[in-house]
Amino acid sequence: MNAYKELIELYKDIMVWKGIASIIHWDFETYMPSDATSQRAVQIATLQELVHEKITNPRIGILLDECLQDDMSTGGNESLVKRNLHLVKREYDRATKLPSGLVAKIAKQSTIAVAKWKVAKKKGNFSMFKPELEENLKLIKEKAKYLNPGKDPYDVLLDLYEPGVTAASISSVFKPLRSGLMKLVKRYRKNANDAAYQFLSREVPMAQQREIAHRLMEFLGYNLKRGRLDETEHPFTVGMYKDVRICTHYHLNNFMSSVYTVLHEAGHALYEQNIPERLWWLPAGTSCSTGIHESQSRFVENIMGRSIVFWEHFLPIVKSITGNTFSDVDVDEMARAVNRVTPSKIRIEADEVTYSLHVILRFELENDLIHGDIDMDELPTVWNEKMDHYLGVTVEHDSEGVLQDTHWASGLFGYFPDYALGNVYDGMFLENLEADEPQWRESVASGNGEIVTSWLASNIHEKANLHDPLDLVEEVTGKDINALPFLQYLDSKMDTIHGI
C-alpha cells in the first residue's frame, strides 16, 4: 500500500500543477495586460513542460508495476483503488508511448496549420490549407499507431476523448439519430427571418445582461463563493472543486447569446464544483469524459433552459430587469423563438434539432479521411453534398463550409462526435429525471432550478470519473446508449411549442 500512497501523492502534484496552469490560462483570456502575451507564452509553455515531465516521471511507471503486481490491502476501497490505478496507467501510457520528437512535431505543425487555416478561412480557399491538413492527418495517424498499433487508428483517437467508444459503436447510434433528425428538420423547419423572432435582436444594455446572468446562476445553484463570472471574447469554463470560473461574452443586440452561454458554461462548472470532496486530488476525482461533460452543459442549456417552464419563471425576471424592452412578448412567443428550427451552414449557430447533424457530418468525414476512403481533394465537395442532403442548405464558399472549425487545424481528430453523444446521453438522462422527479417541470416554473441541477449532481457529478462514459450511462439509466429518447424528447417539445 505504500507504493499506492506514493503514487497518489505524485498524481496529486500533477493535478495541482494542472490547476495552476488553468488559472494562468484564465488570466491570459481575461485580465492579462495586452503587452504581456509573449511573456505569458513562455510561462504557459514552461508549465506545460513541467506537467509533462511529472506525468512521464519513470517513478510513476515503477510504482504502477508494484501496485498492479501486489495484493494490496485496500481498506474496503478496492474498486476506488483499482479505478485510480487504471486512470493513472492510462494517462502514463499515453504520455510515455509517444516519442518526444513526434510530440514536438505535432505541436509545431498544429501551430503552423492554425495560422494557415486562419488565412485560408479569411479568403475562403481550402486549397491554401490543404497541405497543412494533409500533414496534420499524417502525424495524427502516426500518433495513433504509437498509442496502440493493433487498434483501428480512429478508434484510438476517439478513445482519447470518450474512453471505450469506437467508430462502430458511434455509427450504430448516429445512423438512427441522423435519420430521425432529418425527419424532424422537415417537420419543424422555420424561416430564420420570420418577423415573429425579431424581438430577440432588441438592444439590451450590458449592465442589464450582467444582472440577468447573475440571476441565472442563482437559479441554478452555482456557488459564487467557489467560482466567478467574467467576460472574454470566447466563452469557456476552467477550474475544479472550490475554484471553477465561467467566462461569457455580451452582445448588445443579441442578449440571448449570453443567456444560453451562461446556462451552458454553468452546466460545465456545476459538474466540476459538485465532484465529492472524498475524491479531490485523486485520478477518479475528475470528470468522466468530454461527451459526459457536454451532456451536463447541454442538459442545463437546452433541456431545462429552452423549456416552456423555464421561461414561465425567467421571462418575468428578464422583463423586470429590462423595463419595457420585452413587455409585448409572452412565454409562448419566447419559447417558439428560442426553439425555432432553422438549418444553418455554421455549426456553432445551429439550433437544438439541427446541431447534431453538423456533428454527424464531421464524424463521417474524419472517419473517411483517416481510413483513406476519400481524398483530401474531395473533402470540400463531399462536405457540401452532405450539408445539402442532411440540412438542405447550400454552401457557397469554403469559409462557411469545410474551413469553419479550428478542430482539424489543431489536430483534434476524434473530438467532434462527443458534442452529439452529449445530446444522446441527455435524452436518456431526461427519462430518469422524469421518473425520479415527476414534478420537475412545475418546480422549474415556480423558480426551483436546483431540482434539476441537484439530480444531475447526485446521478452524474458525484460519480466523477469512477466509470467510463458508457458504463456511467448504463449505471444511471440501466440501458445501453441509444438515440431514441433524445429524438422523442425533441419531437414532443417541438410539437408542443410549434403546434404542428
XYZ file of C-alpha atoms in Angstrom:
500
model
C 0.000 0.000 0.000
C 2.977 2.334 0.466
C 3.593 2.272 -3.289
C -0.040 3.245 -3.893
C 0.145 6.133 -1.425
C 3.306 7.451 -3.057
C 1.714 7.123 -6.493
C -1.364 9.078 -5.405
C 0.828 11.819 -3.911
C 2.710 12.115 -7.198
C -0.591 12.332 -9.075
C -1.915 14.973 -6.688
C 1.162 17.044 -7.508
C 0.335 16.710 -11.205
C -3.254 17.829 -10.629
C -2.115 20.830 -8.593
C 0.168 21.986 -11.400
C -2.561 21.414 -13.997
C -4.829 23.600 -11.888
C -2.199 26.332 -11.725
C -1.805 26.184 -15.499
C -5.563 26.508 -15.989
C -5.781 29.656 -13.858
C -2.810 31.143 -15.715
C -4.744 30.464 -18.947
C -7.880 32.072 -17.456
C -5.888 35.214 -16.676
C -4.487 35.165 -20.225
C -8.048 35.213 -21.608
C -9.429 37.813 -19.177
C -7.300 40.351 -17.314
C -3.723 39.934 -18.535
C -2.187 43.193 -19.837
C -2.220 43.242 -23.632
C 1.550 43.638 -23.950
C 2.246 40.560 -21.799
C 1.409 37.968 -24.465
C 4.961 36.869 -25.259
C 5.855 36.687 -21.566
C 2.743 34.643 -20.811
C 3.501 32.303 -23.716
C 6.823 31.444 -22.061
C 5.107 30.864 -18.724
C 2.429 28.608 -20.228
C 4.985 26.618 -22.229
C 7.118 26.166 -19.109
C 4.128 24.920 -17.113
C 3.153 22.512 -19.880
C 6.696 21.142 -19.997
C 6.718 20.780 -16.207
C 3.412 18.888 -16.189
C 4.611 16.612 -18.985
C 7.810 15.827 -17.074
C 5.793 14.944 -13.990
C 3.364 12.723 -15.929
C 6.225 10.849 -17.614
C 8.286 10.504 -14.424
C 9.748 6.951 -14.560
C 8.959 6.606 -10.860
C 5.262 6.509 -11.779
C 5.884 3.513 -14.022
C 7.790 1.698 -11.272
C 5.058 2.388 -8.711
C 2.346 1.280 -11.127
C 4.134 -2.035 -11.681
C 4.443 -2.559 -7.930
C 0.785 -1.732 -7.291
C -0.534 -3.876 -10.134
C 1.576 -6.859 -9.033
C 0.933 -6.583 -5.282
C -2.057 -7.979 -3.437
C -2.752 -4.741 -1.572
C -4.944 -4.210 1.448
C -7.364 -1.567 0.231
C -9.275 -0.909 3.429
C -12.614 -1.604 1.767
C -11.895 0.727 -1.162
C -10.876 -1.918 -3.678
C -12.959 -0.540 -6.559
C -11.704 3.025 -5.996
C -8.078 1.886 -5.778
C -8.426 -0.153 -8.969
C -10.050 2.774 -10.766
C -7.317 5.166 -9.679
C -4.612 2.755 -10.841
C -6.404 2.279 -14.178
C -6.644 6.040 -14.749
C -3.011 6.735 -13.822
C -1.822 3.904 -16.048
C -3.927 5.147 -18.953
C -2.520 8.668 -18.721
C 1.046 7.435 -18.132
C 0.907 5.059 -21.100
C -0.435 7.771 -23.394
C 2.276 10.196 -22.315
C 5.203 7.761 -22.495
C 4.312 5.851 -25.657
C 4.736 8.925 -27.849
C 8.314 9.813 -28.836
C 9.221 13.320 -27.732
C 10.174 14.133 -31.309
C 6.666 13.284 -32.538
C 5.070 15.340 -29.756
C 7.204 18.312 -30.766
C 6.374 17.790 -34.454
C 2.641 17.705 -33.744
C 2.807 20.828 -31.581
C 4.800 22.734 -34.213
C 2.657 21.530 -37.096
C -0.579 22.432 -35.286
C 0.707 25.957 -34.771
C 1.576 26.260 -38.470
C -1.728 24.699 -39.521
C -3.859 27.006 -37.362
C -2.065 30.056 -38.757
C -2.591 28.847 -42.340
C -6.219 27.911 -41.559
C -6.943 31.476 -40.429
C -5.649 32.872 -43.714
C -7.449 30.239 -45.809
C -10.718 30.791 -43.952
C -10.491 34.538 -44.454
C -10.031 34.016 -48.188
C -12.483 31.100 -48.429
C -9.881 28.930 -50.141
C -9.448 25.352 -48.921
C -6.531 24.665 -51.283
C -4.389 27.093 -49.244
C -4.951 24.968 -46.139
C -4.916 21.526 -47.745
C -1.138 20.794 -47.466
C -1.172 21.576 -43.745
C -4.257 19.451 -43.144
C -2.609 16.559 -45.004
C 0.462 16.881 -42.775
C -1.752 17.064 -39.663
C -3.551 13.919 -40.715
C -0.283 12.089 -41.366
C 1.075 12.982 -37.905
C -2.172 12.143 -36.114
C -2.267 8.698 -37.741
C 1.336 8.207 -36.656
C 0.342 9.201 -33.119
C -2.484 6.638 -33.121
C -0.073 3.926 -34.272
C 2.318 4.618 -31.390
C -0.502 4.654 -28.857
C -1.984 1.339 -29.966
C -0.565 -0.255 -33.131
C -3.036 -3.141 -33.037
C -6.152 -0.993 -32.935
C -8.053 0.915 -35.621
C -6.465 4.408 -35.692
C -9.746 6.269 -35.496
C -10.837 4.182 -32.510
C -7.567 5.115 -30.793
C -8.276 8.814 -31.345
C -11.901 8.545 -30.218
C -10.741 6.844 -27.017
C -8.656 9.895 -26.080
C -11.817 11.921 -25.516
C -14.534 9.311 -24.893
C -12.897 6.203 -23.418
C -14.448 2.938 -24.513
C -16.295 4.115 -27.610
C -15.431 3.027 -31.152
C -16.372 4.254 -34.598
C -18.653 1.232 -34.923
C -20.450 1.906 -31.638
C -20.888 5.576 -32.534
C -22.176 4.711 -36.015
C -24.796 2.398 -34.534
C -26.144 5.407 -32.593
C -25.583 8.124 -35.186
C -27.323 6.354 -38.090
C -30.786 6.303 -36.479
C -30.083 9.728 -34.957
C -29.311 11.178 -38.386
C -32.433 9.668 -39.937
C -34.666 10.847 -37.102
C -33.246 14.371 -37.057
C -33.647 14.803 -40.813
C -37.344 13.978 -40.419
C -37.692 16.491 -37.584
C -35.974 19.193 -39.642
C -38.502 18.745 -42.451
C -41.418 18.789 -39.994
C -40.458 21.813 -37.907
C -38.304 23.922 -40.189
C -38.990 27.648 -39.814
C -37.898 30.776 -41.634
C -34.885 32.259 -39.851
C -36.035 35.778 -40.803
C -39.579 35.318 -39.542
C -40.769 38.641 -38.086
C -42.068 36.760 -35.043
C -38.476 36.257 -33.872
C -37.103 39.742 -34.481
C -37.612 40.840 -30.876
C -34.527 38.769 -29.981
C -32.330 41.424 -31.621
C -33.626 44.265 -29.458
C -30.926 46.179 -27.622
C -30.205 45.126 -24.040
C -27.528 47.211 -22.249
C -24.535 45.305 -20.910
C -25.333 46.164 -17.282
C -28.750 44.556 -17.653
C -27.251 41.486 -19.314
C -24.819 41.098 -16.419
C -27.696 41.206 -13.947
C -29.597 38.601 -15.985
C -26.505 36.357 -15.967
C -26.184 36.531 -12.181
C -29.885 35.757 -11.734
C -29.389 32.688 -13.933
C -26.538 31.433 -11.766
C -28.612 31.919 -8.612
C -31.442 29.949 -10.204
C -29.098 27.046 -10.999
C -27.381 26.973 -7.611
C -23.942 27.911 -8.957
C -21.800 28.768 -5.930
C -20.107 32.144 -6.468
C -18.024 31.620 -3.313
C -16.358 28.834 -5.306
C -16.414 30.490 -8.704
C -16.586 33.645 -10.787
C -18.324 35.069 -13.821
C -16.122 37.165 -16.097
C -16.135 38.445 -19.663
C -13.987 37.323 -22.566
C -14.120 37.114 -26.357
C -14.609 33.338 -26.426
C -16.685 31.824 -23.576
C -15.215 28.929 -21.581
C -15.134 27.321 -18.132
C -11.974 26.498 -16.198
C -11.024 25.153 -12.781
C -12.058 22.462 -10.333
C -13.519 21.876 -6.883
C -13.561 25.179 -4.949
C -12.398 27.366 -7.840
C -14.443 26.960 -11.028
C -14.694 30.044 -13.241
C -17.100 30.909 -16.059
C -16.440 33.381 -18.853
C -19.133 34.727 -21.163
C -19.498 37.398 -23.830
C -22.261 40.006 -24.104
C -23.697 41.209 -27.413
C -25.713 44.433 -27.337
C -28.290 43.240 -29.902
C -28.271 39.540 -29.025
C -28.839 39.197 -25.291
C -29.975 35.596 -25.772
C -26.411 34.641 -26.712
C -25.190 35.385 -23.199
C -28.263 33.735 -21.618
C -27.517 30.410 -23.263
C -23.758 30.790 -22.917
C -24.116 31.236 -19.157
C -26.512 28.287 -18.912
C -24.138 26.126 -20.976
C -20.987 27.103 -19.113
C -22.729 26.830 -15.743
C -23.617 23.247 -16.661
C -19.907 22.560 -17.123
C -18.997 24.444 -13.953
C -21.545 22.716 -11.716
C -20.082 19.361 -12.775
C -16.665 20.439 -11.532
C -17.987 22.091 -8.346
C -20.015 19.012 -7.404
C -17.251 16.389 -7.515
C -17.316 14.988 -3.957
C -14.560 16.040 -1.560
C -13.608 12.420 -0.824
C -12.339 12.191 -4.422
C -10.456 15.500 -4.601
C -6.915 15.201 -5.983
C -7.449 11.554 -6.899
C -7.387 10.370 -10.532
C -11.067 9.435 -10.084
C -11.799 12.950 -8.816
C -12.031 14.327 -12.328
C -14.797 14.462 -14.927
C -15.679 11.265 -16.773
C -15.230 12.274 -20.424
C -15.717 15.031 -22.973
C -19.095 13.642 -24.019
C -20.410 13.410 -20.456
C -19.189 16.954 -19.794
C -21.048 18.134 -22.893
C -24.168 16.328 -21.728
C -24.133 18.307 -18.483
C -23.759 21.679 -20.175
C -26.389 20.857 -22.803
C -28.876 19.496 -20.282
C -28.851 22.822 -18.446
C -28.733 24.912 -21.619
C -31.265 23.052 -23.748
C -33.432 20.580 -21.890
C -34.088 22.935 -18.989
C -33.132 26.300 -20.488
C -35.192 26.006 -23.677
C -38.245 24.532 -21.961
C -41.518 26.438 -21.696
C -41.436 26.077 -17.916
C -38.042 27.754 -17.715
C -39.411 30.820 -19.488
C -42.558 30.807 -17.357
C -40.227 31.567 -14.478
C -37.477 33.561 -16.154
C -39.308 35.836 -18.621
C -40.820 37.923 -15.783
C -37.307 38.312 -14.363
C -35.975 39.468 -17.748
C -38.857 41.947 -18.020
C -38.218 43.296 -14.521
C -34.572 43.939 -15.413
C -35.033 45.290 -18.962
C -38.081 47.511 -18.419
C -40.287 47.824 -21.485
C -37.904 46.095 -23.905
C -39.864 42.821 -23.944
C -43.164 43.984 -22.476
C -45.046 42.799 -25.584
C -43.514 39.279 -25.568
C -45.290 36.382 -23.859
C -43.955 32.994 -22.736
C -45.221 31.091 -25.796
C -43.593 33.593 -28.163
C -40.292 33.378 -26.288
C -40.375 29.573 -26.267
C -41.055 29.458 -30.011
C -38.245 31.935 -30.683
C -35.569 30.031 -28.749
C -36.710 26.698 -30.209
C -37.036 27.663 -33.872
C -35.619 25.113 -36.304
C -33.599 26.981 -38.897
C -30.924 24.962 -40.726
C -27.653 26.882 -40.801
C -24.379 26.433 -42.637
C -22.457 27.127 -39.411
C -22.292 24.559 -36.611
C -21.971 26.997 -33.712
C -25.084 28.852 -34.923
C -27.179 25.687 -35.204
C -30.381 25.100 -33.262
C -31.022 22.140 -30.980
C -32.587 19.966 -33.700
C -30.019 20.547 -36.431
C -26.855 20.765 -34.314
C -26.169 17.034 -34.137
C -26.421 16.729 -37.919
C -23.444 19.091 -38.206
C -21.530 16.833 -35.828
C -22.505 13.603 -37.588
C -21.244 15.042 -40.883
C -17.852 15.781 -39.318
C -17.664 12.336 -37.713
C -18.303 10.660 -41.061
C -15.748 12.802 -42.889
C -12.892 12.443 -40.428
C -13.512 8.710 -40.226
C -13.303 8.509 -44.030
C -10.184 10.703 -44.132
C -8.322 8.610 -41.589
C -9.171 5.392 -43.416
C -8.400 6.841 -46.858
C -11.965 6.416 -48.100
C -11.987 9.954 -49.506
C -9.142 12.015 -50.902
C -8.279 15.375 -49.405
C -9.123 16.999 -52.749
C -12.677 15.683 -52.417
C -13.246 16.984 -48.905
C -14.932 20.347 -49.705
C -17.208 18.763 -52.301
C -18.257 15.875 -50.085
C -18.811 18.307 -47.208
C -21.089 20.482 -49.339
C -23.029 17.492 -50.667
C -23.699 16.221 -47.145
C -24.791 19.676 -45.978
C -27.306 19.808 -48.803
C -28.554 16.266 -48.128
C -28.759 16.464 -44.324
C -29.799 20.079 -43.820
C -30.996 21.347 -47.192
C -28.535 24.254 -47.235
C -26.164 25.315 -49.996
C -22.574 26.093 -49.035
C -21.318 28.911 -51.264
C -17.666 29.104 -50.208
C -15.201 27.153 -48.069
C -15.272 29.622 -45.156
C -18.856 28.649 -44.393
C -18.111 25.015 -45.204
C -15.078 22.862 -44.566
C -12.985 25.716 -43.135
C -15.412 26.902 -40.446
C -13.932 24.963 -37.479
C -10.446 25.089 -35.996
C -10.505 21.491 -34.675
C -8.759 19.739 -37.579
C -6.201 22.539 -37.875
C -5.456 21.978 -34.173
C -5.119 18.225 -34.703
C -8.311 17.366 -32.793
C -9.451 14.353 -34.792
C -11.918 12.230 -32.821
C -13.248 15.134 -30.743
C -16.324 16.148 -32.752
C -18.557 13.116 -32.003
C -18.661 13.969 -28.304
C -20.847 17.026 -28.953
C -23.640 14.838 -30.338
C -23.026 11.997 -27.886
C -23.727 14.521 -25.124
C -27.161 15.160 -26.641
C -27.874 11.430 -26.874
C -26.866 10.912 -23.243
C -29.197 13.763 -22.260
C -32.220 12.127 -23.837
C -31.572 9.060 -21.717
C -30.870 11.065 -18.544
C -34.120 13.003 -19.049
C -36.149 9.795 -18.892
C -34.653 9.042 -15.487
C -35.092 12.592 -14.199
C -38.786 12.394 -15.089
C -39.123 9.044 -13.321
C -37.314 10.269 -10.181
C -38.740 13.811 -10.120
C -42.092 13.722 -11.978
C -42.902 17.284 -10.834
C -39.628 18.808 -12.052
C -41.310 20.979 -14.669
C -43.691 22.515 -12.153
C -40.772 23.128 -9.800
C -38.736 24.889 -12.504
C -41.755 27.025 -13.450
C -42.018 28.120 -9.804
C -38.326 29.100 -9.704
C -36.616 25.951 -8.416
C -33.906 25.214 -10.954
C -31.960 23.227 -8.399
C -34.405 20.336 -8.656
C -32.678 19.605 -11.984
C -29.102 20.502 -11.084
C -29.330 18.545 -7.819
C -30.498 15.470 -9.728
C -27.574 15.866 -12.129
C -25.221 16.241 -9.157
C -26.467 13.079 -7.439
C -26.552 10.930 -10.566
C -23.625 12.175 -12.663
C -21.412 14.796 -11.000
C -20.815 12.907 -7.771
C -19.760 9.807 -9.719
C -16.898 11.891 -11.146
C -14.525 9.562 -13.054
C -15.444 6.334 -11.278
C -16.680 4.863 -14.586
C -16.004 5.164 -18.298
C -18.822 7.019 -20.088
C -20.837 4.119 -21.499
C -20.647 2.335 -18.137
C -21.811 5.512 -16.386
C -24.769 5.851 -18.755
C -25.740 2.242 -18.100
C -25.433 2.687 -14.335
C -27.621 5.817 -14.363
C -30.246 4.613 -16.862
C -29.985 0.828 -16.802
C -29.754 0.842 -20.595
C -27.230 0.777 -23.409
C -26.783 4.026 -25.279
C -29.428 4.729 -27.931
C -30.725 7.799 -29.738
C -34.468 7.211 -29.437
C -35.055 9.044 -26.117
C -33.374 12.192 -27.472
C -35.427 12.062 -30.682
C -38.655 11.531 -28.722
C -37.826 14.463 -26.430
C -37.222 16.781 -29.395
C -40.362 15.707 -31.254
C -42.551 16.084 -28.173
C -41.152 19.517 -27.283
C -41.306 20.904 -30.810
C -44.834 19.600 -31.313
C -45.958 21.274 -28.080
C -44.224 24.578 -28.811
C -44.883 24.913 -32.536
C -48.219 23.092 -32.619
C -47.601 21.248 -35.880
